[in-house]
Amino acid sequence: MKPHENLDPLVIAGKSYASRLLVGTGKYKDFAETRAAVEASGAQIITVAIRRTNIGQNPGEPSLLDAIPPSKYTLLPNTAGCYSADDAVRTLRLARELLDGHDLVKLEVLGDPKTLFPNMVETLSAARTLVSEGFKVMVYTSDDPIIARQLEDIGCVAVMPLASLIGSGMGILNPWNLQIIIENAKVPVLVDAGVGTASDAAIAMELGCHGVLMNTAIAAAQNPVLMASAMKKAVEAGREAYLAGRMPKKPYSAAPSSPTAGLITPAGKTT
Amino acid sequence: MISITINDEQRRFEQPLNCSELLSRLELAGKRIALERNGEIVPRSRFPEQMLMDGDKLEIVVAVGGG
């Protein structure tokens, strides 16, 4: 398969995306950098946060949506920063109104401001409400295969386990759990959180993840735009390696890559 | 005189007003915002007719950078 023919799209809630990399828009120095990094990443699904507007301050302040127009990208409003199911649901109702009825959302309910570990009890409760209200829910979750299956059973359109904690950059800490989640899932599984550098993204994709969502790994790089480009390639490389099927690992091999016959000095002899 | 809480900040207005008028006063007219009144979404199409009452609690939100 040739890589850029888009024969291998990521399908979420019935819609196809050529890029398997999803990126956030937080922690950039300004909107120009946000836009440049998003462009370099090739991502089509872009997460945004929903926050109270400043009242009466800087009325001419630029808007994120001018830099990342909803006409060009699929915006994925998220509930990052919410610590209860209620807050998460209210936030996404506001997001749907803000984005003219757009119903693809990222649900994330945190349990602890120190570690940013998700609260899965609140997440499950919010997911039930949101699905019943017609939202298409991509859900951030711990890497527990049973919870992941419950979220899928509720009707979430994608399950997004952490690779390690949000913003930690610690990479893929439990590939075995991720593999179980991927094996069991009938909806796309995306690693969300924990990726630190390009190899982490490639490993996630080689495990069989359908996509990777990241923010800090790009935004906190010394050169975010260059890292965005690296992540694009890593996700593509990881996906192709997964599809290609890797060679088996073994501690040593008696089969070198070059022919064993026809050597000018036969094997085992010295001149 | 009515008093309305907007994003946890109290504001007083001389006359009763609707959502559209409020947004103009706040210099938010025409901006991409969403508005919740006492926990319920007010659709944009209903801004001109939705009157605000004394004691209302509003949330006015925008999209910002985030992961």
PDB file of N, CA and C in Angstrom, chain A residues 138-195:
ATOM      1  N   MET A 138     -15.781  10.813  22.216  1.00  0.00           N
ATOM      2  CA  MET A 138     -14.444  10.213  22.258  1.00  0.00           C
ATOM      3  C   MET A 138     -13.985  10.382  23.706  1.00  0.00           C
ATOM      4  N   VAL A 139     -13.659   9.280  24.344  1.00  0.00           N
ATOM      5  CA  VAL A 139     -13.524   9.368  25.796  1.00  0.00           C
ATOM      6  C   VAL A 139     -12.115   9.037  26.274  1.00  0.00           C
ATOM      7  N   TYR A 140     -11.605   9.926  27.086  1.00  0.00           N
ATOM      8  CA  TYR A 140     -10.303   9.735  27.739  1.00  0.00           C
ATOM      9  C   TYR A 140     -10.494   8.783  28.913  1.00  0.00           C
ATOM     10  N   THR A 141      -9.615   7.801  29.015  1.00  0.00           N
ATOM     11  CA  THR A 141      -9.789   6.801  30.060  1.00  0.00           C
ATOM     12  C   THR A 141      -8.450   6.324  30.611  1.00  0.00           C
ATOM     13  N   SER A 142      -8.509   5.745  31.799  1.00  0.00           N
ATOM     14  CA  SER A 142      -7.350   5.026  32.309  1.00  0.00           C
ATOM     15  C   SER A 142      -7.141   3.808  31.392  1.00  0.00           C
ATOM     16  N   ASP A 143      -6.023   3.122  31.547  1.00  0.00           N
ATOM     17  CA  ASP A 143      -5.757   2.013  30.622  1.00  0.00           C
ATOM     18  C   ASP A 143      -6.290   0.683  31.168  1.00  0.00           C
ATOM     19  N   ASP A 144      -7.485   0.761  31.758  1.00  0.00           N
ATOM     20  CA  ASP A 144      -8.146  -0.422  32.297  1.00  0.00           C
ATOM     21  C   ASP A 144      -9.042  -1.021  31.209  1.00  0.00           C
ATOM     22  N   PRO A 145      -8.758  -2.237  30.768  1.00  0.00           N
ATOM     23  CA  PRO A 145      -9.522  -2.832  29.661  1.00  0.00           C
ATOM     24  C   PRO A 145     -11.007  -3.025  29.972  1.00  0.00           C
ATOM     25  N   ILE A 146     -11.345  -3.214  31.244  1.00  0.00           N
ATOM     26  CA  ILE A 146     -12.756  -3.432  31.597  1.00  0.00           C
ATOM     27  C   ILE A 146     -13.522  -2.121  31.490  1.00  0.00           C
ATOM     28  N   ILE A 147     -12.934  -1.047  32.019  1.00  0.00           N
ATOM     29  CA  ILE A 147     -13.561   0.278  31.894  1.00  0.00           C
ATOM     30  C   ILE A 147     -13.679   0.657  30.414  1.00  0.00           C
ATOM     31  N   ALA A 148     -12.630   0.382  29.659  1.00  0.00           N
ATOM     32  CA  ALA A 148     -12.649   0.724  28.228  1.00  0.00           C
ATOM     33  C   ALA A 148     -13.824   0.032  27.540  1.00  0.00           C
ATOM     34  N   ARG A 149     -14.057  -1.237  27.912  1.00  0.00           N
ATOM     35  CA  ARG A 149     -15.163  -1.970  27.295  1.00  0.00           C
ATOM     36  C   ARG A 149     -16.508  -1.392  27.738  1.00  0.00           C
ATOM     37  N   GLN A 150     -16.599  -0.998  28.992  1.00  0.00           N
ATOM     38  CA  GLN A 150     -17.860  -0.401  29.469  1.00  0.00           C
ATOM     39  C   GLN A 150     -18.160   0.898  28.727  1.00  0.00           C
ATOM     40  N   LEU A 151     -17.124   1.697  28.494  1.00  0.00           N
ATOM     41  CA  LEU A 151     -17.314   2.962  27.777  1.00  0.00           C
ATOM     42  C   LEU A 151     -17.788   2.691  26.355  1.00  0.00           C
ATOM     43  N   GLU A 152     -17.236   1.649  25.761  1.00  0.00           N
ATOM     44  CA  GLU A 152     -17.669   1.270  24.420  1.00  0.00           C
ATOM     45  C   GLU A 152     -19.123   0.794  24.448  1.00  0.00           C
ATOM     46  N   ASP A 153     -19.468  -0.010  25.449  1.00  0.00           N
ATOM     47  CA  ASP A 153     -20.842  -0.511  25.563  1.00  0.00           C
ATOM     48  C   ASP A 153     -21.850   0.625  25.742  1.00  0.00           C
ATOM     49  N   ILE A 154     -21.434   1.674  26.434  1.00  0.00           N
ATOM     50  CA  ILE A 154     -22.313   2.839  26.632  1.00  0.00           C
ATOM     51  C   ILE A 154     -22.617   3.515  25.294  1.00  0.00           C
ATOM     52  N   GLY A 155     -21.668   3.391  24.350  1.00  0.00           N
ATOM     53  CA  GLY A 155     -21.883   3.977  23.029  1.00  0.00           C
ATOM     54  C   GLY A 155     -20.870   5.037  22.642  1.00  0.00           C
ATOM     55  N   CYS A 156     -19.749   5.088  23.361  1.00  0.00           N
ATOM     56  CA  CYS A 156     -18.690   6.032  22.974  1.00  0.00           C
ATOM     57  C   CYS A 156     -18.139   5.635  21.600  1.00  0.00           C
ATOM     58  N   VAL A 157     -17.785   6.621  20.785  1.00  0.00           N
ATOM     59  CA  VAL A 157     -17.360   6.339  19.410  1.00  0.00           C
ATOM     60  C   VAL A 157     -15.861   6.086  19.311  1.00  0.00           C
ATOM     61  N   ALA A 158     -15.108   6.411  20.350  1.00  0.00           N
ATOM     62  CA  ALA A 158     -13.680   6.102  20.392  1.00  0.00           C
ATOM     63  C   ALA A 158     -13.258   6.046  21.856  1.00  0.00           C
ATOM     64  N   VAL A 159     -12.349   5.123  22.132  1.00  0.00           N
ATOM     65  CA  VAL A 159     -11.838   4.967  23.490  1.00  0.00           C
ATOM     66  C   VAL A 159     -10.382   5.430  23.475  1.00  0.00           C
ATOM     67  N   MET A 160     -10.040   6.321  24.427  1.00  0.00           N
ATOM     68  CA  MET A 160      -8.718   6.945  24.370  1.00  0.00           C
ATOM     69  C   MET A 160      -7.960   6.781  25.699  1.00  0.00           C
ATOM     70  N   PRO A 161      -7.296   5.621  25.835  1.00  0.00           N
ATOM     71  CA  PRO A 161      -6.551   5.383  27.073  1.00  0.00           C
ATOM     72  C   PRO A 161      -5.282   6.219  27.144  1.00  0.00           C
ATOM     73  N   LEU A 162      -4.887   6.508  28.355  1.00  0.00           N
ATOM     74  CA  LEU A 162      -3.612   7.205  28.551  1.00  0.00           C
ATOM     75  C   LEU A 162      -2.462   6.228  28.320  1.00  0.00           C
ATOM     76  N   ALA A 163      -1.356   6.748  27.806  1.00  0.00           N
ATOM     77  CA  ALA A 163      -0.123   5.960  27.713  1.00  0.00           C
ATOM     78  C   ALA A 163       0.667   6.153  29.004  1.00  0.00           C
ATOM     79  N   SER A 164       0.625   7.379  29.502  1.00  0.00           N
ATOM     80  CA  SER A 164       1.090   7.740  30.844  1.00  0.00           C
ATOM     81  C   SER A 164       0.348   9.037  31.176  1.00  0.00           C
ATOM     82  N   LEU A 165       0.620   9.633  32.317  1.00  0.00           N
ATOM     83  CA  LEU A 165      -0.233  10.736  32.769  1.00  0.00           C
ATOM     84  C   LEU A 165      -0.099  11.981  31.885  1.00  0.00           C
ATOM     85  N   ILE A 166      -1.174  12.765  31.853  1.00  0.00           N
ATOM     86  CA  ILE A 166      -1.256  13.976  31.038  1.00  0.00           C
ATOM     87  C   ILE A 166      -0.047  14.874  31.294  1.00  0.00           C
ATOM     88  N   GLY A 167       0.587  15.298  30.222  1.00  0.00           N
ATOM     89  CA  GLY A 167       1.683  16.249  30.337  1.00  0.00           C
ATOM     90  C   GLY A 167       2.975  15.674  30.882  1.00  0.00           C
ATOM     91  N   SER A 168       3.005  14.361  31.145  1.00  0.00           N
ATOM     92  CA  SER A 168       4.192  13.768  31.783  1.00  0.00           C
ATOM     93  C   SER A 168       5.295  13.472  30.775  1.00  0.00           C
ATOM     94  N   GLY A 169       4.910  13.200  29.526  1.00  0.00           N
ATOM     95  CA  GLY A 169       5.916  12.851  28.522  1.00  0.00           C
ATOM     96  C   GLY A 169       6.655  11.562  28.829  1.00  0.00           C
ATOM     97  N   MET A 170       6.030  10.696  29.636  1.00  0.00           N
ATOM     98  CA  MET A 170       6.694   9.460  30.056  1.00  0.00           C
ATOM     99  C   MET A 170       6.572   8.330  29.043  1.00  0.00           C
ATOM    100  N   GLY A 171       5.818   8.548  27.978  1.00  0.00           N
ATOM    101  CA  GLY A 171       5.725   7.529  26.936  1.00  0.00           C
ATOM    102  C   GLY A 171       4.768   6.399  27.294  1.00  0.00           C
ATOM    103  N   ILE A 172       4.951   5.262  26.619  1.00  0.00           N
ATOM    104  CA  ILE A 172       4.019   4.130  26.743  1.00  0.00           C
ATOM    105  C   ILE A 172       4.449   3.286  27.939  1.00  0.00           C
ATOM    106  N   LEU A 173       3.752   3.430  29.066  1.00  0.00           N
ATOM    107  CA  LEU A 173       4.184   2.722  30.280  1.00  0.00           C
ATOM    108  C   LEU A 173       3.627   1.318  30.369  1.00  0.00           C
ATOM    109  N   ASN A 174       2.470   1.077  29.786  1.00  0.00           N
ATOM    110  CA  ASN A 174       1.896  -0.259  29.883  1.00  0.00           C
ATOM    111  C   ASN A 174       1.372  -0.741  28.531  1.00  0.00           C
ATOM    112  N   PRO A 175       2.302  -1.151  27.662  1.00  0.00           N
ATOM    113  CA  PRO A 175       1.864  -1.583  26.322  1.00  0.00           C
ATOM    114  C   PRO A 175       0.934  -2.793  26.380  1.00  0.00           C
ATOM    115  N   TRP A 176       1.049  -3.585  27.443  1.00  0.00           N
ATOM    116  CA  TRP A 176       0.244  -4.820  27.523  1.00  0.00           C
ATOM    117  C   TRP A 176      -1.221  -4.482  27.727  1.00  0.00           C
ATOM    118  N   ASN A 177      -1.506  -3.528  28.607  1.00  0.00           N
ATOM    119  CA  ASN A 177      -2.897  -3.116  28.790  1.00  0.00           C
ATOM    120  C   ASN A 177      -3.445  -2.508  27.501  1.00  0.00           C
ATOM    121  N   LEU A 178      -2.647  -1.662  26.855  1.00  0.00           N
ATOM    122  CA  LEU A 178      -3.116  -1.038  25.612  1.00  0.00           C
ATOM    123  C   LEU A 178      -3.462  -2.118  24.592  1.00  0.00           C
ATOM    124  N   GLN A 179      -2.617  -3.142  24.530  1.00  0.00           N
ATOM    125  CA  GLN A 179      -2.844  -4.216  23.569  1.00  0.00           C
ATOM    126  C   GLN A 179      -4.161  -4.951  23.856  1.00  0.00           C
ATOM    127  N   ILE A 180      -4.448  -5.173  25.120  1.00  0.00           N
ATOM    128  CA  ILE A 180      -5.710  -5.848  25.473  1.00  0.00           C
ATOM    129  C   ILE A 180      -6.895  -4.967  25.070  1.00  0.00           C
ATOM    130  N   ILE A 181      -6.779  -3.666  25.356  1.00  0.00           N
ATOM    131  CA  ILE A 181      -7.868  -2.742  24.996  1.00  0.00           C
ATOM    132  C   ILE A 181      -8.097  -2.761  23.479  1.00  0.00           C
ATOM    133  N   ILE A 182      -6.998  -2.718  22.725  1.00  0.00           N
ATOM    134  CA  ILE A 182      -7.104  -2.711  21.257  1.00  0.00           C
ATOM    135  C   ILE A 182      -7.735  -4.013  20.760  1.00  0.00           C
ATOM    136  N   GLU A 183      -7.282  -5.133  21.309  1.00  0.00           N
ATOM    137  CA  GLU A 183      -7.808  -6.440  20.896  1.00  0.00           C
ATOM    138  C   GLU A 183      -9.310  -6.548  21.121  1.00  0.00           C
ATOM    139  N   ASN A 184      -9.777  -5.996  22.241  1.00  0.00           N
ATOM    140  CA  ASN A 184     -11.192  -6.140  22.610  1.00  0.00           C
ATOM    141  C   ASN A 184     -12.102  -5.148  21.902  1.00  0.00           C
ATOM    142  N   ALA A 185     -11.542  -4.026  21.447  1.00  0.00           N
ATOM    143  CA  ALA A 185     -12.394  -2.901  21.034  1.00  0.00           C
ATOM    144  C   ALA A 185     -12.950  -3.066  19.629  1.00  0.00           C
ATOM    145  N   LYS A 186     -14.178  -2.604  19.466  1.00  0.00           N
ATOM    146  CA  LYS A 186     -14.769  -2.541  18.126  1.00  0.00           C
ATOM    147  C   LYS A 186     -14.842  -1.092  17.652  1.00  0.00           C
ATOM    148  N   VAL A 187     -14.448  -0.161  18.501  1.00  0.00           N
ATOM    149  CA  VAL A 187     -14.356   1.248  18.098  1.00  0.00           C
ATOM    150  C   VAL A 187     -12.868   1.619  18.090  1.00  0.00           C
ATOM    151  N   PRO A 188     -12.511   2.713  17.410  1.00  0.00           N
ATOM    152  CA  PRO A 188     -11.091   3.102  17.390  1.00  0.00           C
ATOM    153  C   PRO A 188     -10.534   3.339  18.798  1.00  0.00           C
ATOM    154  N   VAL A 189      -9.296   2.918  18.971  1.00  0.00           N
ATOM    155  CA  VAL A 189      -8.584   3.151  20.230  1.00  0.00           C
ATOM    156  C   VAL A 189      -7.452   4.135  19.925  1.00  0.00           C
ATOM    157  N   LEU A 190      -7.451   5.243  20.627  1.00  0.00           N
ATOM    158  CA  LEU A 190      -6.406   6.252  20.416  1.00  0.00           C
ATOM    159  C   LEU A 190      -5.666   6.465  21.727  1.00  0.00           C
ATOM    160  N   VAL A 191      -4.349   6.498  21.641  1.00  0.00           N
ATOM    161  CA  VAL A 191      -3.600   6.870  22.841  1.00  0.00           C
ATOM    162  C   VAL A 191      -3.756   8.374  23.028  1.00  0.00           C
ATOM    163  N   ASP A 192      -4.154   8.754  24.236  1.00  0.00           N
ATOM    164  CA  ASP A 192      -4.357  10.163  24.546  1.00  0.00           C
ATOM    165  C   ASP A 192      -3.595  10.414  25.847  1.00  0.00           C
ATOM    166  N   ALA A 193      -2.586  11.199  25.761  1.00  0.00           N
ATOM    167  CA  ALA A 193      -1.785  11.593  26.935  1.00  0.00           C
ATOM    168  C   ALA A 193      -0.572  10.707  27.146  1.00  0.00           C
ATOM    169  N   GLY A 194       0.526  11.352  27.475  1.00  0.00           N
ATOM    170  CA  GLY A 194       1.728  10.652  27.889  1.00  0.00           C
ATOM    171  C   GLY A 194       2.828  10.579  26.848  1.00  0.00           C
ATOM    172  N   VAL A 195       2.459  10.804  25.566  1.00  0.00           N
ATOM    173  CA  VAL A 195       3.489  10.762  24.525  1.00  0.00           C
ATOM    174  C   VAL A 195       4.483  11.900  24.765  1.00  0.00           C
TER     175      VAL A 195
END
